Short mmCIF file of N, CA and C in Angstrom, two decimals:
data_model
loop_
_atom_site.label_atom_id
_atom_site.label_comp_id
_atom_site.label_asym_id
_atom_site.label_seq_id
_atom_site.Cartn_x
_atom_site.Cartn_y
_atom_site.Cartn_z
N MET S 11 -118.92 64.21 73.37
CA MET S 11 -119.12 65.09 74.52
C MET S 11 -117.76 65.60 74.98
N LYS S 12 -117.65 66.91 75.24
CA LYS S 12 -116.41 67.49 75.71
C LYS S 12 -116.19 67.13 77.17
N SER S 13 -114.95 66.86 77.52
CA SER S 13 -114.63 66.51 78.89
C SER S 13 -113.63 67.51 79.45
N HIS S 14 -113.86 67.94 80.68
CA HIS S 14 -112.94 68.83 81.37
C HIS S 14 -112.13 68.06 82.40
N GLY S 15 -112.02 66.75 82.20
CA GLY S 15 -111.23 65.91 83.09
C GLY S 15 -109.75 66.07 82.80
N ARG S 16 -108.94 65.30 83.52
CA ARG S 16 -107.48 65.37 83.37
C ARG S 16 -107.06 64.82 82.02
N SER S 17 -106.02 65.41 81.45
CA SER S 17 -105.51 64.97 80.16
C SER S 17 -104.90 63.58 80.27
N THR S 18 -104.99 62.80 79.19
CA THR S 18 -104.40 61.47 79.20
C THR S 18 -102.94 61.51 78.77
N THR S 19 -102.42 62.69 78.45
CA THR S 19 -101.03 62.85 78.06
C THR S 19 -100.25 63.59 79.13
N LYS S 20 -99.09 63.05 79.50
CA LYS S 20 -98.24 63.71 80.48
C LYS S 20 -97.43 64.82 79.81
N ARG S 21 -96.77 65.66 80.62
CA ARG S 21 -95.91 66.72 80.09
C ARG S 21 -94.81 66.15 79.22
N THR S 22 -94.33 64.98 79.61
CA THR S 22 -93.22 64.36 78.90
C THR S 22 -93.64 63.73 77.57
N GLY S 23 -94.94 63.63 77.34
CA GLY S 23 -95.43 63.00 76.13
C GLY S 23 -95.91 61.58 76.36
N GLY S 24 -95.62 61.05 77.56
CA GLY S 24 -96.07 59.70 77.89
C GLY S 24 -97.56 59.65 78.12
N ARG S 25 -98.12 58.45 78.06
CA ARG S 25 -99.56 58.28 78.27
C ARG S 25 -99.86 58.12 79.75
N ARG S 26 -100.99 58.65 80.17
CA ARG S 26 -101.45 58.50 81.54
C ARG S 26 -102.62 57.54 81.53
N ARG S 27 -102.58 56.52 82.36
CA ARG S 27 -103.67 55.54 82.42
C ARG S 27 -104.88 56.15 83.11
N THR S 28 -106.08 55.87 82.60
CA THR S 28 -107.29 56.42 83.20
C THR S 28 -107.68 55.59 84.42
N THR S 29 -108.08 56.29 85.48
CA THR S 29 -108.50 55.60 86.71
C THR S 29 -110.01 55.42 86.75
N HIS S 30 -110.72 56.22 85.95
CA HIS S 30 -112.19 56.10 85.90
C HIS S 30 -112.69 56.66 84.58
N LYS S 31 -113.96 56.36 84.30
CA LYS S 31 -114.59 56.89 83.09
C LYS S 31 -114.92 58.37 83.29
N LYS S 32 -115.48 58.98 82.24
CA LYS S 32 -115.89 60.38 82.34
C LYS S 32 -117.01 60.50 83.36
N ARG S 33 -116.92 61.49 84.23
CA ARG S 33 -117.96 61.76 85.21
C ARG S 33 -118.82 62.91 84.71
N LYS S 34 -120.06 62.96 85.18
CA LYS S 34 -120.98 63.98 84.69
C LYS S 34 -120.49 65.39 85.04
N HIS S 35 -119.87 65.56 86.21
CA HIS S 35 -119.40 66.91 86.59
C HIS S 35 -118.18 67.34 85.79
N GLU S 36 -117.55 66.43 85.05
CA GLU S 36 -116.40 66.77 84.22
C GLU S 36 -116.80 67.13 82.79
N LEU S 37 -118.05 66.89 82.42
CA LEU S 37 -118.48 67.12 81.05
C LEU S 37 -118.75 68.60 80.79
N GLY S 38 -118.55 69.02 79.55
CA GLY S 38 -118.79 70.40 79.16
C GLY S 38 -119.47 70.45 77.81
N ASN S 39 -119.67 71.63 77.27
CA ASN S 39 -120.31 71.81 75.98
C ASN S 39 -119.42 72.63 75.05
N SER S 40 -119.71 72.55 73.78
CA SER S 40 -119.01 73.36 72.81
C SER S 40 -119.45 74.81 72.97
N PRO S 41 -118.60 75.79 72.59
CA PRO S 41 -119.00 77.19 72.74
C PRO S 41 -120.16 77.55 71.82
N THR S 42 -121.02 78.43 72.28
CA THR S 42 -122.13 78.92 71.47
C THR S 42 -121.63 80.08 70.65
N GLU S 43 -121.54 79.90 69.36
CA GLU S 43 -121.04 80.95 68.48
C GLU S 43 -122.23 81.74 67.94
N THR S 44 -122.54 82.85 68.61
CA THR S 44 -123.68 83.68 68.24
C THR S 44 -123.41 84.38 66.92
N THR S 45 -124.32 84.22 65.96
CA THR S 45 -124.16 84.84 64.66
C THR S 45 -125.17 85.96 64.47
N VAL S 46 -124.96 86.79 63.44
CA VAL S 46 -125.89 87.87 63.11
C VAL S 46 -127.02 87.27 62.28
N GLY S 47 -128.25 87.46 62.73
CA GLY S 47 -129.42 86.94 62.03
C GLY S 47 -130.66 87.14 62.87
N ASP S 48 -131.79 86.57 62.41
CA ASP S 48 -133.03 86.69 63.17
C ASP S 48 -132.86 86.09 64.56
N LYS S 49 -133.48 86.72 65.55
CA LYS S 49 -133.27 86.32 66.94
C LYS S 49 -133.68 84.87 67.17
N LYS S 50 -132.73 84.10 67.70
CA LYS S 50 -132.98 82.70 68.00
C LYS S 50 -132.29 82.38 69.33
N LEU S 51 -133.07 82.00 70.34
CA LEU S 51 -132.54 81.71 71.67
C LEU S 51 -132.68 80.22 71.99
N LYS S 52 -131.84 79.74 72.89
CA LYS S 52 -131.89 78.35 73.31
C LYS S 52 -131.72 78.32 74.82
N VAL S 53 -132.60 77.62 75.52
CA VAL S 53 -132.51 77.49 76.97
C VAL S 53 -131.80 76.19 77.29
N VAL S 54 -130.75 76.28 78.11
CA VAL S 54 -129.92 75.13 78.45
C VAL S 54 -129.98 74.92 79.96
N GLU S 55 -130.12 73.67 80.39
CA GLU S 55 -130.10 73.36 81.82
C GLU S 55 -128.66 73.32 82.31
N THR S 56 -128.42 73.93 83.49
CA THR S 56 -127.08 73.96 84.06
C THR S 56 -127.08 73.25 85.40
N ARG S 57 -125.96 73.26 86.08
CA ARG S 57 -125.86 72.57 87.36
C ARG S 57 -126.75 73.23 88.41
N GLY S 58 -127.23 72.46 89.33
CA GLY S 58 -128.06 72.98 90.41
C GLY S 58 -129.49 73.23 90.00
N GLY S 59 -129.94 72.68 88.86
CA GLY S 59 -131.31 72.87 88.42
C GLY S 59 -131.57 74.25 87.85
N ASN S 60 -130.52 75.00 87.55
CA ASN S 60 -130.67 76.33 86.98
C ASN S 60 -130.71 76.26 85.46
N THR S 61 -131.05 77.38 84.84
CA THR S 61 -131.08 77.44 83.38
C THR S 61 -130.24 78.61 82.90
N LYS S 62 -129.81 78.52 81.65
CA LYS S 62 -129.02 79.56 81.02
C LYS S 62 -129.60 79.78 79.64
N VAL S 63 -129.74 81.05 79.23
CA VAL S 63 -130.27 81.36 77.91
C VAL S 63 -129.09 81.66 76.99
N ARG S 64 -129.00 80.92 75.89
CA ARG S 64 -127.93 81.13 74.92
C ARG S 64 -128.51 81.79 73.68
N ALA S 65 -127.82 82.78 73.15
CA ALA S 65 -128.24 83.42 71.90
C ALA S 65 -127.56 82.69 70.75
N ILE S 66 -128.35 81.99 69.94
CA ILE S 66 -127.82 81.31 68.77
C ILE S 66 -127.63 82.33 67.64
N GLU S 67 -128.64 83.18 67.44
CA GLU S 67 -128.57 84.27 66.47
C GLU S 67 -129.18 85.51 67.10
N SER S 68 -128.70 86.67 66.72
CA SER S 68 -129.23 87.93 67.24
C SER S 68 -129.11 89.01 66.18
N ASP S 69 -130.15 89.86 66.08
CA ASP S 69 -130.12 90.95 65.12
C ASP S 69 -130.23 92.32 65.79
N THR S 70 -130.39 92.35 67.12
CA THR S 70 -130.49 93.62 67.83
C THR S 70 -129.44 93.68 68.94
N ALA S 71 -129.05 94.90 69.28
CA ALA S 71 -128.10 95.13 70.36
C ALA S 71 -128.54 96.36 71.15
N THR S 72 -128.31 96.32 72.46
CA THR S 72 -128.56 97.47 73.30
C THR S 72 -127.24 98.22 73.42
N VAL S 73 -127.19 99.40 72.82
CA VAL S 73 -125.95 100.16 72.75
C VAL S 73 -126.00 101.34 73.71
N ALA S 74 -124.98 101.47 74.54
CA ALA S 74 -124.86 102.59 75.47
C ALA S 74 -124.14 103.73 74.75
N THR S 75 -124.81 104.88 74.68
CA THR S 75 -124.19 106.04 74.04
C THR S 75 -123.35 106.79 75.07
N GLY S 76 -122.60 107.77 74.64
CA GLY S 76 -121.69 108.49 75.53
C GLY S 76 -122.38 109.32 76.59
N ASP S 77 -123.63 109.75 76.36
CA ASP S 77 -124.31 110.64 77.31
C ASP S 77 -125.13 109.87 78.36
N GLY S 78 -124.84 108.60 78.58
CA GLY S 78 -125.49 107.83 79.63
C GLY S 78 -126.83 107.23 79.24
N GLU S 79 -127.20 107.26 77.98
CA GLU S 79 -128.46 106.66 77.55
C GLU S 79 -128.18 105.39 76.76
N THR S 80 -129.19 104.50 76.71
CA THR S 80 -129.07 103.27 75.93
C THR S 80 -130.10 103.26 74.82
N VAL S 81 -129.70 102.72 73.68
CA VAL S 81 -130.56 102.66 72.50
C VAL S 81 -130.54 101.24 71.97
N SER S 82 -131.72 100.73 71.62
CA SER S 82 -131.80 99.41 71.00
C SER S 82 -131.70 99.58 69.49
N THR S 83 -130.65 98.99 68.89
CA THR S 83 -130.41 99.15 67.46
C THR S 83 -130.23 97.79 66.80
N THR S 84 -130.20 97.81 65.48
CA THR S 84 -129.97 96.57 64.73
C THR S 84 -128.47 96.38 64.50
N ILE S 85 -128.08 95.12 64.38
CA ILE S 85 -126.68 94.79 64.10
C ILE S 85 -126.57 94.57 62.60
N GLU S 86 -125.67 95.32 61.96
CA GLU S 86 -125.47 95.15 60.52
C GLU S 86 -124.50 94.01 60.24
N ASN S 87 -123.30 94.07 60.82
CA ASN S 87 -122.37 92.95 60.74
C ASN S 87 -121.23 93.16 61.73
N VAL S 88 -120.30 92.19 61.78
CA VAL S 88 -119.17 92.25 62.70
C VAL S 88 -117.99 92.90 61.97
N ALA S 89 -117.46 94.00 62.55
CA ALA S 89 -116.35 94.73 61.93
C ALA S 89 -115.01 94.12 62.28
N GLU S 90 -114.80 93.81 63.57
CA GLU S 90 -113.55 93.16 63.98
C GLU S 90 -113.80 92.34 65.24
N ASN S 91 -112.97 91.30 65.41
CA ASN S 91 -113.09 90.44 66.57
C ASN S 91 -111.70 89.92 66.91
N ASP S 92 -111.16 90.37 68.06
CA ASP S 92 -109.81 89.98 68.46
C ASP S 92 -109.73 88.52 68.88
N ALA S 93 -110.87 87.91 69.22
CA ALA S 93 -110.86 86.51 69.65
C ALA S 93 -110.39 85.60 68.52
N ASP S 94 -110.84 85.86 67.29
CA ASP S 94 -110.48 85.02 66.15
C ASP S 94 -110.76 85.79 64.87
N PRO S 95 -109.79 85.93 63.97
CA PRO S 95 -110.03 86.66 62.72
C PRO S 95 -111.11 86.01 61.86
N ASN S 96 -111.27 84.69 61.95
CA ASN S 96 -112.29 84.01 61.17
C ASN S 96 -113.71 84.36 61.64
N TYR S 97 -113.86 84.79 62.90
CA TYR S 97 -115.17 85.18 63.42
C TYR S 97 -115.73 86.37 62.65
N VAL S 98 -114.86 87.26 62.14
CA VAL S 98 -115.32 88.43 61.37
C VAL S 98 -115.96 87.96 60.08
N ARG S 99 -115.30 87.03 59.40
CA ARG S 99 -115.83 86.50 58.13
C ARG S 99 -117.14 85.76 58.33
N ARG S 100 -117.23 85.06 59.46
CA ARG S 100 -118.42 84.25 59.73
C ARG S 100 -119.49 85.01 60.51
N ASN S 101 -119.27 86.33 60.80
CA ASN S 101 -120.21 87.19 61.54
C ASN S 101 -120.57 86.61 62.90
N ILE S 102 -119.58 86.16 63.65
CA ILE S 102 -119.80 85.61 64.98
C ILE S 102 -119.53 86.69 66.02
N ILE S 103 -120.49 86.85 66.95
CA ILE S 103 -120.41 87.89 67.98
C ILE S 103 -119.94 87.27 69.28
N THR S 104 -118.85 87.81 69.83
CA THR S 104 -118.38 87.42 71.15
C THR S 104 -118.11 88.69 71.95
N LYS S 105 -117.81 88.53 73.24
CA LYS S 105 -117.46 89.69 74.04
C LYS S 105 -116.17 90.30 73.49
N GLY S 106 -116.15 91.61 73.31
CA GLY S 106 -114.99 92.30 72.78
C GLY S 106 -115.05 92.52 71.28
N ALA S 107 -116.03 91.92 70.60
CA ALA S 107 -116.16 92.10 69.16
C ALA S 107 -116.68 93.50 68.86
N VAL S 108 -116.26 94.09 67.75
CA VAL S 108 -116.76 95.40 67.31
C VAL S 108 -117.80 95.15 66.24
N ILE S 109 -119.04 95.63 66.50
CA ILE S 109 -120.14 95.43 65.56
C ILE S 109 -120.52 96.76 64.92
N GLU S 110 -121.03 96.69 63.70
CA GLU S 110 -121.49 97.88 63.00
C GLU S 110 -122.99 98.03 63.22
N THR S 111 -123.40 99.22 63.69
CA THR S 111 -124.81 99.53 63.93
C THR S 111 -125.12 100.87 63.27
N PRO S 112 -126.41 101.21 63.11
CA PRO S 112 -126.76 102.53 62.59
C PRO S 112 -126.25 103.68 63.47
N GLU S 113 -126.04 103.41 64.76
CA GLU S 113 -125.52 104.43 65.69
C GLU S 113 -124.02 104.65 65.49
N GLY S 114 -123.34 103.66 64.91
CA GLY S 114 -121.89 103.70 64.75
C GLY S 114 -121.30 102.38 65.22
N ASP S 115 -119.98 102.27 65.18
CA ASP S 115 -119.33 101.05 65.65
C ASP S 115 -119.43 100.95 67.16
N ALA S 116 -119.68 99.72 67.65
CA ALA S 116 -119.83 99.50 69.09
C ALA S 116 -119.11 98.22 69.49
N ARG S 117 -118.50 98.26 70.69
CA ARG S 117 -117.80 97.09 71.22
C ARG S 117 -118.74 96.32 72.16
N VAL S 118 -118.85 95.00 71.95
CA VAL S 118 -119.75 94.16 72.74
C VAL S 118 -119.18 93.98 74.14
N THR S 119 -120.03 94.21 75.16
CA THR S 119 -119.60 94.08 76.56
C THR S 119 -120.22 92.87 77.23
N SER S 120 -121.25 92.28 76.64
CA SER S 120 -121.89 91.10 77.23
C SER S 120 -121.35 89.83 76.57
N ARG S 121 -121.75 88.68 77.10
CA ARG S 121 -121.36 87.40 76.52
C ARG S 121 -122.63 86.76 75.95
N PRO S 122 -122.92 86.98 74.65
CA PRO S 122 -124.18 86.53 74.08
C PRO S 122 -124.43 85.03 74.19
N GLY S 123 -123.37 84.24 74.12
CA GLY S 123 -123.51 82.79 74.24
C GLY S 123 -123.86 82.36 75.65
N GLN S 124 -123.68 83.25 76.63
CA GLN S 124 -123.99 82.94 78.03
C GLN S 124 -125.22 83.71 78.52
N ASP S 125 -125.38 84.97 78.07
CA ASP S 125 -126.47 85.84 78.56
C ASP S 125 -127.72 85.76 77.72
N GLY S 126 -127.57 85.55 76.41
CA GLY S 126 -128.71 85.54 75.53
C GLY S 126 -129.07 86.91 74.99
N GLN S 127 -128.21 87.91 75.21
CA GLN S 127 -128.46 89.25 74.70
C GLN S 127 -127.14 89.91 74.36
N VAL S 128 -127.22 90.93 73.50
CA VAL S 128 -126.01 91.65 73.07
C VAL S 128 -126.07 93.06 73.61
N ASN S 129 -125.13 93.39 74.52
CA ASN S 129 -124.98 94.74 75.02
C ASN S 129 -123.67 95.28 74.49
N ALA S 130 -123.64 96.58 74.17
CA ALA S 130 -122.44 97.16 73.58
C ALA S 130 -122.28 98.61 73.98
N VAL S 131 -121.05 99.12 73.80
CA VAL S 131 -120.73 100.52 74.08
C VAL S 131 -120.15 101.12 72.80
N LEU S 132 -120.58 102.34 72.47
CA LEU S 132 -120.07 103.00 71.26
C LEU S 132 -118.56 103.21 71.34
N VAL S 133 -117.91 103.01 70.20
CA VAL S 133 -116.46 103.23 70.10
C VAL S 133 -116.23 104.55 69.40
N GLU S 134 -115.37 105.39 69.98
CA GLU S 134 -115.09 106.70 69.38
C GLU S 134 -114.18 106.52 68.17
#
């Protein structure tokens, strides 16, 4: 389990003694790496009894064209991703990634691992 608690290493490299075990509010999850494929969603419980929809795989994107209209298109693959060069090879979609669609190349504006959907804007 990932922990967002204080590091056990000091700036100097010395060890810091733990005062308590991991607390539930300090725990986190691994990032959801949304890939190109048949639509697959996962509902995750969050703090306060709320839920979050994560996109595990997605094959469609809502693309905003230049004239103020939106079109639902299919995602062919990931063209570039500034977050990590390996994400392009593995077809992982994150915010800021450029995806190839029948409409043309589009930059992702949503966070698919957090929202559960892929929204994008056409790139000139």
